[in-house]
PDB file of N, CA and C in Angstrom:
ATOM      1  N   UNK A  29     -27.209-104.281-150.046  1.00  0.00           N
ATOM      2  CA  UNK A  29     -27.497-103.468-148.899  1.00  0.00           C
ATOM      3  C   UNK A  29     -26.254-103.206-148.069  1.00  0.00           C
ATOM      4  N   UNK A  30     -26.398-102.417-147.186  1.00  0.00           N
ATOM      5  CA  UNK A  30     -25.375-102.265-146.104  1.00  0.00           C
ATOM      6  C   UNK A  30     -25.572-102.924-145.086  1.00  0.00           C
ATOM      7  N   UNK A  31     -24.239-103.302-144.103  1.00  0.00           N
ATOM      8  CA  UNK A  31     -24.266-103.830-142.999  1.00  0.00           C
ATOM      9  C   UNK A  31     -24.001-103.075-141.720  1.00  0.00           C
ATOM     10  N   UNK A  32     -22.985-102.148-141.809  1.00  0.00           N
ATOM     11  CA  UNK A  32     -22.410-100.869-140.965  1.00  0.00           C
ATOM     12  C   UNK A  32     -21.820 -99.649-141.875  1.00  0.00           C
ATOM     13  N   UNK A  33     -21.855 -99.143-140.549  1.00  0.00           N
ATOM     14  CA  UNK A  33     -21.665 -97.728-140.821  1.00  0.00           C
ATOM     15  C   UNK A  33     -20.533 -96.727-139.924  1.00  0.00           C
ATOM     16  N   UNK A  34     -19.994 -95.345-139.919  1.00  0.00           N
ATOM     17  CA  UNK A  34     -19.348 -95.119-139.370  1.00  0.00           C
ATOM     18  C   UNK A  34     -19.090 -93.900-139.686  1.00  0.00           C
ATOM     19  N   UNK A  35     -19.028 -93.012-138.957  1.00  0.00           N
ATOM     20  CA  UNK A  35     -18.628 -91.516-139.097  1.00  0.00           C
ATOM     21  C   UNK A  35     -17.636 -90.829-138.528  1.00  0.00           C
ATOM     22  N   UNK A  36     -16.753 -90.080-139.485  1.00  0.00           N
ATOM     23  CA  UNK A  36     -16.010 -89.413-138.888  1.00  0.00           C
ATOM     24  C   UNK A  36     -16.268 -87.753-138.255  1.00  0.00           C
ATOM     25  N   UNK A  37     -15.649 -87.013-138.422  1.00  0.00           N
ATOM     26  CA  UNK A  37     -15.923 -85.875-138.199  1.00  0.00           C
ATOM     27  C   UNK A  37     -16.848 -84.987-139.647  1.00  0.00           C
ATOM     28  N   UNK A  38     -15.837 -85.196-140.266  1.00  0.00           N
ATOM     29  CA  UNK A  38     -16.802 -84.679-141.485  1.00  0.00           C
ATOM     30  C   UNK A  38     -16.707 -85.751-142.548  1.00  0.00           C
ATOM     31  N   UNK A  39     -16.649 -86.987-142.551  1.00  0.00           N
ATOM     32  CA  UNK A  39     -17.014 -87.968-143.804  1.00  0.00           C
ATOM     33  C   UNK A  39     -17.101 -89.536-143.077  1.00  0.00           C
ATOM     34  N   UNK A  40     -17.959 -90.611-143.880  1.00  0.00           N
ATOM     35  CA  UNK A  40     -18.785 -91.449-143.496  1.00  0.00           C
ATOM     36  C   UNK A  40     -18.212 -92.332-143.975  1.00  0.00           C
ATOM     37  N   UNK A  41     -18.401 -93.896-143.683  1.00  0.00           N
ATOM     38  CA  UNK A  41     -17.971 -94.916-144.752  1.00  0.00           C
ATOM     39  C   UNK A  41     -18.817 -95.866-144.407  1.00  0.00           C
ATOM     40  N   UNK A  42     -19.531 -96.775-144.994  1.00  0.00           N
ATOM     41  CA  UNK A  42     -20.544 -97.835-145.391  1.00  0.00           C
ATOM     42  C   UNK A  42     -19.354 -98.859-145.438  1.00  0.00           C
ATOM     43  N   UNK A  43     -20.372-100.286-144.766  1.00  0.00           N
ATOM     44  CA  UNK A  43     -19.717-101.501-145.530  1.00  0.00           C
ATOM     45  C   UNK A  43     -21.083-102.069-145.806  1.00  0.00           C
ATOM     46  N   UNK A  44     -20.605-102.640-147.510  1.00  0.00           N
ATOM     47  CA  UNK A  44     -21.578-103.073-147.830  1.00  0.00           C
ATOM     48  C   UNK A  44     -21.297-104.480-147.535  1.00  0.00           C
ATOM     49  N   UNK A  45     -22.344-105.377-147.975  1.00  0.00           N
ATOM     50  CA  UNK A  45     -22.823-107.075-147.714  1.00  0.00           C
ATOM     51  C   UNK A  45     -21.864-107.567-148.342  1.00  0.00           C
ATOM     52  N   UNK A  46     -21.278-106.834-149.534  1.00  0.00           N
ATOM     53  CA  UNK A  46     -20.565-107.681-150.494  1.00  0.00           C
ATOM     54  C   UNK A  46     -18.940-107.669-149.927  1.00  0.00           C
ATOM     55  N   UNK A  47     -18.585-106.881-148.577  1.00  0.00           N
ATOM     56  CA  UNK A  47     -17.495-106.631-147.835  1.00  0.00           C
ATOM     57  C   UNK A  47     -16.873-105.364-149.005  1.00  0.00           C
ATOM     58  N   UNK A  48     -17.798-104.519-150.073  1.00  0.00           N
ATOM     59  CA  UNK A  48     -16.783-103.090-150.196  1.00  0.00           C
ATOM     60  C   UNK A  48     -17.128-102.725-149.228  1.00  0.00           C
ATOM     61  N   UNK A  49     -16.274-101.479-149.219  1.00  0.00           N
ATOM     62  CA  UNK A  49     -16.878 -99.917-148.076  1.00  0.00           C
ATOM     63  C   UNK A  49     -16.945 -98.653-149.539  1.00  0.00           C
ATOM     64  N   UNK A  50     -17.366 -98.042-149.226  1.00  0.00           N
ATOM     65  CA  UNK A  50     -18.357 -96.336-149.833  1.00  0.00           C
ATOM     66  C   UNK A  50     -18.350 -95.618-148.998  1.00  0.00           C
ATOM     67  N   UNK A  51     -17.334 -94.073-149.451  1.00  0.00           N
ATOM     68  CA  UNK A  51     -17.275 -92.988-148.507  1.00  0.00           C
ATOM     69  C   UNK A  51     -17.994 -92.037-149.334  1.00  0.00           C
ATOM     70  N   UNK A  52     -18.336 -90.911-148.333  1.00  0.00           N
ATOM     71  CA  UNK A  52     -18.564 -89.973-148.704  1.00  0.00           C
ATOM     72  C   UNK A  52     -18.402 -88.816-147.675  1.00  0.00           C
ATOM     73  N   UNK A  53     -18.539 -87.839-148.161  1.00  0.00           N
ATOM     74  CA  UNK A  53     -18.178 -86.573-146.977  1.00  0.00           C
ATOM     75  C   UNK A  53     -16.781 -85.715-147.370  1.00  0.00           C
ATOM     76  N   UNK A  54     -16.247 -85.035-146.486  1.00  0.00           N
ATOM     77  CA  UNK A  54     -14.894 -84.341-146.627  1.00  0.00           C
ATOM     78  C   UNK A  54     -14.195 -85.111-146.756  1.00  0.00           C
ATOM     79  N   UNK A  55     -13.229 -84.548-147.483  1.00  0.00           N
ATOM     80  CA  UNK A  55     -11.645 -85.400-148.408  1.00  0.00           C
ATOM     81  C   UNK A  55     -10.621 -84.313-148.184  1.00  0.00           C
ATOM     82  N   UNK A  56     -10.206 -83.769-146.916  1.00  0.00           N
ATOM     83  CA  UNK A  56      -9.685 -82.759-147.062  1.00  0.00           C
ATOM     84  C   UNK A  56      -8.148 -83.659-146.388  1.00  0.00           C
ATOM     85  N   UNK A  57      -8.433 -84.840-145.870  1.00  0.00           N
ATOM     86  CA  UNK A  57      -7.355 -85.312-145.490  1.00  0.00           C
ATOM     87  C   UNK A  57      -7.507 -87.199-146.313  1.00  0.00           C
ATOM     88  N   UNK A  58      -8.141 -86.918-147.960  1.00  0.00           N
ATOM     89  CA  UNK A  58      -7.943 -87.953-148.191  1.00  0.00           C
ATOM     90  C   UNK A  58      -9.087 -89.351-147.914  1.00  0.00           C
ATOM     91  N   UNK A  59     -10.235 -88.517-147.331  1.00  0.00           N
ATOM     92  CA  UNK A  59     -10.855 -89.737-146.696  1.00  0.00           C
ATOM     93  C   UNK A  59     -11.629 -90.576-147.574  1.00  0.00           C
ATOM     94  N   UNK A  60     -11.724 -90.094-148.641  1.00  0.00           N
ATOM     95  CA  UNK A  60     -12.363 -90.673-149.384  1.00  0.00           C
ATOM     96  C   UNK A  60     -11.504 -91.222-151.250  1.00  0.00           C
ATOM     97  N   UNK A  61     -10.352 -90.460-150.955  1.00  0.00           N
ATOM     98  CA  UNK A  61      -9.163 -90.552-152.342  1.00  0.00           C
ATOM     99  C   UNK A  61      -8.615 -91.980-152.231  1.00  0.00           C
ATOM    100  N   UNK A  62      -8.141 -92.577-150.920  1.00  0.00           N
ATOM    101  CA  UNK A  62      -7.663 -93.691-150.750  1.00  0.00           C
ATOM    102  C   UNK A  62      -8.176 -95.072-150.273  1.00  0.00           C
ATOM    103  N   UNK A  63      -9.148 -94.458-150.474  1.00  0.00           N
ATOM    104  CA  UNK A  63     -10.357 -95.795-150.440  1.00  0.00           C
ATOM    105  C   UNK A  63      -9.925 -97.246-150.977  1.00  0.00           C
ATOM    106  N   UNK A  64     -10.148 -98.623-150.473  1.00  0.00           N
ATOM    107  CA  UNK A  64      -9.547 -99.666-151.312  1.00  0.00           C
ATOM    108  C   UNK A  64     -10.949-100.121-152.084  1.00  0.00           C
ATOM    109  N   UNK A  65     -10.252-100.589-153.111  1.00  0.00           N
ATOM    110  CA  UNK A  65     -12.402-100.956-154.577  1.00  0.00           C
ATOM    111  C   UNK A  65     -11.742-102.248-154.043  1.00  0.00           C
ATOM    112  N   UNK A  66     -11.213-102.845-153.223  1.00  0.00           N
ATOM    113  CA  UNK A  66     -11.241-104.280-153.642  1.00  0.00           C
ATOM    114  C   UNK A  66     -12.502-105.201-152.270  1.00  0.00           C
ATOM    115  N   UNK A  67     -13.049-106.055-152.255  1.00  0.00           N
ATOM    116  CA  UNK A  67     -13.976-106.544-151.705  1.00  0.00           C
ATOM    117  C   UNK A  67     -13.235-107.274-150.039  1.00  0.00           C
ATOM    118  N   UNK A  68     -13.975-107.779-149.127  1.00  0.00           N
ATOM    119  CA  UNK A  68     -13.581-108.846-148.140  1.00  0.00           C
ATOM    120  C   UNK A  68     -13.691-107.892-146.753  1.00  0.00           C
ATOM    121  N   UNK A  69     -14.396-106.986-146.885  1.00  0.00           N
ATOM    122  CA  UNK A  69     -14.453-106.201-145.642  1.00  0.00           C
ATOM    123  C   UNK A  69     -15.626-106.658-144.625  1.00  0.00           C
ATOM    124  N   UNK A  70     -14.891-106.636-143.662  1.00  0.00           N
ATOM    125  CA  UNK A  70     -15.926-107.385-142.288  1.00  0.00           C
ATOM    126  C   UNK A  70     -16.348-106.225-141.239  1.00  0.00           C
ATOM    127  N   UNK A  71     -15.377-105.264-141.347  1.00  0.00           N
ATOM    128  CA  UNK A  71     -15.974-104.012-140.257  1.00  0.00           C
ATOM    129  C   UNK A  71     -14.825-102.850-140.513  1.00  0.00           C
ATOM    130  N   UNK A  72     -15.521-101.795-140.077  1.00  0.00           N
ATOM    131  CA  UNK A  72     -14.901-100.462-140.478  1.00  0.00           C
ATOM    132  C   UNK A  72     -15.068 -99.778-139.005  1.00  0.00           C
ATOM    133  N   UNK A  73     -14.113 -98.401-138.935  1.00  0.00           N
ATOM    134  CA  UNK A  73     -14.402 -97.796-137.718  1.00  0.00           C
ATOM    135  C   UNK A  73     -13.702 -96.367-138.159  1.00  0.00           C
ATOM    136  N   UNK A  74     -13.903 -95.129-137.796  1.00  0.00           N
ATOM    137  CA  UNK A  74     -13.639 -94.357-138.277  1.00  0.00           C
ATOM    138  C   UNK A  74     -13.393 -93.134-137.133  1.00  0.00           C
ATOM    139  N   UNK A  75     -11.864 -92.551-136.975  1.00  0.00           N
ATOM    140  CA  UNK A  75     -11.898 -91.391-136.471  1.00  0.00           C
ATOM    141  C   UNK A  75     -12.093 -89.839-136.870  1.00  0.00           C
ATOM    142  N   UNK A  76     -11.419 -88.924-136.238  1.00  0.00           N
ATOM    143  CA  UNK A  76     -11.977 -87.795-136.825  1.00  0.00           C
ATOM    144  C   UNK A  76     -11.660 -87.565-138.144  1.00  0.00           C
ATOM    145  N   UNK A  77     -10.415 -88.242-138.829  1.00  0.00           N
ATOM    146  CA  UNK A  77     -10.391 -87.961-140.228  1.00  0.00           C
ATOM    147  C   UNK A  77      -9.673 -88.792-140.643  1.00  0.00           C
ATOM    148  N   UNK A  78      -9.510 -90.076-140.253  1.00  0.00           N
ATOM    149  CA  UNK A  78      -9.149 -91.434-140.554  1.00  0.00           C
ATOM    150  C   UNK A  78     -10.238 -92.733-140.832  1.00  0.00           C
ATOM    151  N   UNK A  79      -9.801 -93.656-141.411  1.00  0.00           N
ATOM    152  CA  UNK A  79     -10.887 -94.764-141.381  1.00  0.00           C
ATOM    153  C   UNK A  79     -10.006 -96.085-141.064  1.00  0.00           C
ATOM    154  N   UNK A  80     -10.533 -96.832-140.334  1.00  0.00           N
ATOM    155  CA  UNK A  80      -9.457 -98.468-140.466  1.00  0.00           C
ATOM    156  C   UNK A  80     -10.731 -99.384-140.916  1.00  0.00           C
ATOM    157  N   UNK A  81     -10.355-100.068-141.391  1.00  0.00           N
ATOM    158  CA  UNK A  81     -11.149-101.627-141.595  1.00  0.00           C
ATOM    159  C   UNK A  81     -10.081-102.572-141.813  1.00  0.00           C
ATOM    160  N   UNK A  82     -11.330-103.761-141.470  1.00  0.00           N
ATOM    161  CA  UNK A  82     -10.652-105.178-140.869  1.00  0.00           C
ATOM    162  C   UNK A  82     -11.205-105.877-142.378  1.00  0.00           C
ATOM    163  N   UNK A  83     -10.254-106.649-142.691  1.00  0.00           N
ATOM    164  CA  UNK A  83     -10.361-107.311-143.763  1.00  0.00           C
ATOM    165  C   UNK A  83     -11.022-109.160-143.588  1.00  0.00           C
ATOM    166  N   UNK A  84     -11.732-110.113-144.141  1.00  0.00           N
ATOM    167  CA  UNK A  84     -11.790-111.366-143.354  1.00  0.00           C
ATOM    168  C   UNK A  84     -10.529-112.144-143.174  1.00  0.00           C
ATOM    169  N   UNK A  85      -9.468-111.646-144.061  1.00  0.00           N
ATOM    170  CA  UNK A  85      -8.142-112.780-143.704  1.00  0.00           C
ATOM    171  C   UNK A  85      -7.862-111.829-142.759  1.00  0.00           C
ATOM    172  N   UNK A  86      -7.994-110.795-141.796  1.00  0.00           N
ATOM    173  CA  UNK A  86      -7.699-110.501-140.253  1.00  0.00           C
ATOM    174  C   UNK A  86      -6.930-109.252-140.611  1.00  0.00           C
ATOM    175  N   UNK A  87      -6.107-109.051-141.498  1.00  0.00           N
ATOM    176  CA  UNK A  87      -5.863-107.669-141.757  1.00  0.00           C
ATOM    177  C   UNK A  87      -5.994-106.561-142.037  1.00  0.00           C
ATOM    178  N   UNK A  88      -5.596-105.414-141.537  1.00  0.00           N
ATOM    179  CA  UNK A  88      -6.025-104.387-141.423  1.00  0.00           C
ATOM    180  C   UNK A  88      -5.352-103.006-142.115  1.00  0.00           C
ATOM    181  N   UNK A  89      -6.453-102.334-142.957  1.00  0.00           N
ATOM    182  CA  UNK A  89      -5.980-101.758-143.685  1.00  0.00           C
ATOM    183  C   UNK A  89      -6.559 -99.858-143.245  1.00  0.00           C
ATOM    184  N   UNK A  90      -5.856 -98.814-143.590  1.00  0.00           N
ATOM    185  CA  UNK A  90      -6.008 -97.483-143.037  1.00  0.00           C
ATOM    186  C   UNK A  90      -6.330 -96.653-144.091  1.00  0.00           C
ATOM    187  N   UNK A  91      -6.854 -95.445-143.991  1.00  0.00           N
ATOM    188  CA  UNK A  91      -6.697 -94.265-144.802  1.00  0.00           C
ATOM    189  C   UNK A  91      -7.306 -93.429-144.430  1.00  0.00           C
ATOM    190  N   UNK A  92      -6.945 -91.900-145.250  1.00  0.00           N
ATOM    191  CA  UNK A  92      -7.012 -90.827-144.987  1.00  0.00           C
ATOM    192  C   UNK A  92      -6.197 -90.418-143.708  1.00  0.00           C
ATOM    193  N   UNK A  93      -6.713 -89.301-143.039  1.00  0.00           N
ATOM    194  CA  UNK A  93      -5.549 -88.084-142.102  1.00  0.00           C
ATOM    195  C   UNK A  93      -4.444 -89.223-141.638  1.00  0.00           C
ATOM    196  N   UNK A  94      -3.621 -88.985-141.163  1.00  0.00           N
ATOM    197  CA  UNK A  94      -2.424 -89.378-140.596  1.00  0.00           C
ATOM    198  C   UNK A  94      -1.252 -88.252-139.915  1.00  0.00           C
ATOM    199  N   UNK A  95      -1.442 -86.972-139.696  1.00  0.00           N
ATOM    200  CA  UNK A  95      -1.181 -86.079-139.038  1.00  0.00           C
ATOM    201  C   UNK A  95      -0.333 -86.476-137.713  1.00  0.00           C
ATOM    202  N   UNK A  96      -1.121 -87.081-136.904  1.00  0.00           N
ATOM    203  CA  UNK A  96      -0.658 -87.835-135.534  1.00  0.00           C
ATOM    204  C   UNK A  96      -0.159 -89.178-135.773  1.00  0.00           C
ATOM    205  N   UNK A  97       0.030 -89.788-136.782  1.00  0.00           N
ATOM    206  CA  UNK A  97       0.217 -90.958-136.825  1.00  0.00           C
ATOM    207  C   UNK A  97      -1.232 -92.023-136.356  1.00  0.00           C
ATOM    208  N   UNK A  98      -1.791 -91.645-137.116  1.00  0.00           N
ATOM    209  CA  UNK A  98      -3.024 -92.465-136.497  1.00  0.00           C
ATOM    210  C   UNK A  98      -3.145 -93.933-137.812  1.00  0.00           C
ATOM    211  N   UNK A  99      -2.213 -93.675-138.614  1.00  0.00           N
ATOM    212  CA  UNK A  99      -2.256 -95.010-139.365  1.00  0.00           C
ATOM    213  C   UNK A  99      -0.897 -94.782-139.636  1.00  0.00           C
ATOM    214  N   UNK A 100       0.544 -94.080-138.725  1.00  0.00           N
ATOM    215  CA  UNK A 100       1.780 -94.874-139.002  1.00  0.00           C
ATOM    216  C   UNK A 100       1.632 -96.386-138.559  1.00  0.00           C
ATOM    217  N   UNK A 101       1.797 -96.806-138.002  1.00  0.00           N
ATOM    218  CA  UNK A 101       2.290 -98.116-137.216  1.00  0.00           C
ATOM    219  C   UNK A 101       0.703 -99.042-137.177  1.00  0.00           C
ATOM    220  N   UNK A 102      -0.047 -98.499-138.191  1.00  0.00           N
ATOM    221  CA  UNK A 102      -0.568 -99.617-138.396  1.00  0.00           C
ATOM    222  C   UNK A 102       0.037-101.213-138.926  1.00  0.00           C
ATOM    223  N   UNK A 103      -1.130-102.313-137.894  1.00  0.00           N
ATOM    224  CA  UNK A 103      -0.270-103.725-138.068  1.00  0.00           C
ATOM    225  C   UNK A 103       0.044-104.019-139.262  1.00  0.00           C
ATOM    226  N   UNK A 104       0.932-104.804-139.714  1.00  0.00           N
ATOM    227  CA  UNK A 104       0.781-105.603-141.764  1.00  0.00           C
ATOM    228  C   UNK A 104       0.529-106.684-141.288  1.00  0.00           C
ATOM    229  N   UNK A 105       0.571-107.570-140.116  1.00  0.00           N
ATOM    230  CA  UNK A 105       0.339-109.298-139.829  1.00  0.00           C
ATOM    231  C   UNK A 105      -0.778-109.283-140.098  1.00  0.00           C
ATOM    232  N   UNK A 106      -1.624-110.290-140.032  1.00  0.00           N
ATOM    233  CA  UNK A 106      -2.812-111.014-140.275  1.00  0.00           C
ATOM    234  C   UNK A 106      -2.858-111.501-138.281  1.00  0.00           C
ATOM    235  N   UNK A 107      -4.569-111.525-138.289  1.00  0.00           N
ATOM    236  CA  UNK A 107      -4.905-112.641-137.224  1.00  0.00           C
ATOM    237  C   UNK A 107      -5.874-111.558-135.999  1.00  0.00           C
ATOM    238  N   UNK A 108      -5.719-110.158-136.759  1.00  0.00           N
ATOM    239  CA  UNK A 108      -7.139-109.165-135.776  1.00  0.00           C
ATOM    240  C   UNK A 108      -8.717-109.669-136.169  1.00  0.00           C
ATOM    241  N   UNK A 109      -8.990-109.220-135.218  1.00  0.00           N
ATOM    242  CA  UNK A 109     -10.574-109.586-134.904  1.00  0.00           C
ATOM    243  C   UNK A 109     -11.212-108.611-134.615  1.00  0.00           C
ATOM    244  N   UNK A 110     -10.915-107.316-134.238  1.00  0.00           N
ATOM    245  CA  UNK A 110     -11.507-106.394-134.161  1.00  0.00           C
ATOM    246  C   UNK A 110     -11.039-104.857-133.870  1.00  0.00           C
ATOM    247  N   UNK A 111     -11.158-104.003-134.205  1.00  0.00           N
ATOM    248  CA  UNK A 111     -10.522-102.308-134.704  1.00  0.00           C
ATOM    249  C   UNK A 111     -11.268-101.731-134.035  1.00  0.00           C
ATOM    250  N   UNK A 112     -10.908-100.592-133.802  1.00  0.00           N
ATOM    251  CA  UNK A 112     -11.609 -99.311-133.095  1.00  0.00           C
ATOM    252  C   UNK A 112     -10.790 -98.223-133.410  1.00  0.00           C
ATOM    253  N   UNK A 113     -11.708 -97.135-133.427  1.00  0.00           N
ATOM    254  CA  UNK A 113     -10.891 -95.404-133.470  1.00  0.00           C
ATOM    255  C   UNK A 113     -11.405 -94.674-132.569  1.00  0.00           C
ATOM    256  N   UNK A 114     -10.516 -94.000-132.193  1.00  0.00           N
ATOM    257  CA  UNK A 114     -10.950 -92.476-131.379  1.00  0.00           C
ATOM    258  C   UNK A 114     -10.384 -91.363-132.445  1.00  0.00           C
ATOM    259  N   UNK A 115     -10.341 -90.442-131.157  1.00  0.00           N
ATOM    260  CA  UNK A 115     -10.469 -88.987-132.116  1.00  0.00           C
ATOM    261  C   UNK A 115      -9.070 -88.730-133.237  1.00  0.00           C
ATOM    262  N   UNK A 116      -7.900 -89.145-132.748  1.00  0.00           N
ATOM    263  CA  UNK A 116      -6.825 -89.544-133.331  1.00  0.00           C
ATOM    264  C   UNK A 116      -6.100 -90.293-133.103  1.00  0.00           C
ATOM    265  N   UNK A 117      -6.881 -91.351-132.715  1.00  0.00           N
ATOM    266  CA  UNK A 117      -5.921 -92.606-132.536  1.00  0.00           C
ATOM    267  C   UNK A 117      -6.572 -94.207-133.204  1.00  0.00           C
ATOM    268  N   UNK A 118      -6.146 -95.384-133.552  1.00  0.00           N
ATOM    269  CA  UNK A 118      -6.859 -96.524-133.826  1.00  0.00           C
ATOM    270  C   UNK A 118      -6.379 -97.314-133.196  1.00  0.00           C
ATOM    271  N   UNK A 119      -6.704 -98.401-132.810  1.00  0.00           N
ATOM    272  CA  UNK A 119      -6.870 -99.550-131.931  1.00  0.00           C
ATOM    273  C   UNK A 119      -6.872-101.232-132.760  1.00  0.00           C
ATOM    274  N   UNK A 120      -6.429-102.268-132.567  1.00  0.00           N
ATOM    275  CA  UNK A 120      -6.585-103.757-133.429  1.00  0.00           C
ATOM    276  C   UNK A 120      -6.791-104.554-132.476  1.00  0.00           C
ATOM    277  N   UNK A 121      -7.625-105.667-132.398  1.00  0.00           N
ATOM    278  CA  UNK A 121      -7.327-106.535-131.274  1.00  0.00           C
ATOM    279  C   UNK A 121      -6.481-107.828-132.092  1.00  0.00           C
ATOM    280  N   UNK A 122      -5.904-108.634-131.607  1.00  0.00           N
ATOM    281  CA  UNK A 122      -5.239-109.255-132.429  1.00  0.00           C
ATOM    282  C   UNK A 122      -5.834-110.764-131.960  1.00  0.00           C
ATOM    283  N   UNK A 123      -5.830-112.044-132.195  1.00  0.00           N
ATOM    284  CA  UNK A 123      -6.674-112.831-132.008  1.00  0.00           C
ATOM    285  C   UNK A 123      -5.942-113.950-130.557  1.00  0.00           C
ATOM    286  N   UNK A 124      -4.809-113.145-130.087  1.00  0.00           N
ATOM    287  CA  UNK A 124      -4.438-114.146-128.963  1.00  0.00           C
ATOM    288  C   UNK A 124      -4.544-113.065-127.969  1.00  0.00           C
ATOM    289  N   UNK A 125      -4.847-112.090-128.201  1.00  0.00           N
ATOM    290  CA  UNK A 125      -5.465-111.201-127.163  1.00  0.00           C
ATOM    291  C   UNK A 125      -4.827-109.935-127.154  1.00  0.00           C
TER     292      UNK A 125
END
């Protein structure tokens, strides 16, 4: 089954129980080409044509649009707890605050 969900402007992404995620929708910036098949996903969040998810070892991984930089300077450390997106931008909380 699924646990969450998340929509962008024009494409969606599921996390399932087993921690994949499953997109579907427009791929016009990739949203669904760079998808990761590998498992451990704890939460997803999705802007207008980007997606981030949080992995359980705390890292955080991006794809699709990047236009604005909405996944340049995404983190590579480990130790977030929680992600967010807006319309072109993403957000990490990191675990010391």
């Amino acid at each position: 089954g699924f646990v969450a969900i998340a929509c962008g402007l024009g494409h969606t992404v599921a996390l399932r129980n087993d921690g994949t995620v499953v997109t579907w929708g427009c791929n016009v910036s990739s949203q669904r080409d760079d998808v990761p098949t590998c498992a451990g996903f704890v939460a997803i969040a999705c802007g207008l044509g980007h997606t981030v998810a949080l992995r359980n070892d705390g890292t955080v991984v991006t794809w699709g649009d990047n236009s604005d930089g909405q996944r340049h300077d995404a983190p590579t450390c480990a130790g977030f707890v929680a992600i967010a997106c807006g319309f072109n931008h993403s957000v990490a909380l990191h675990n010391d605050g």
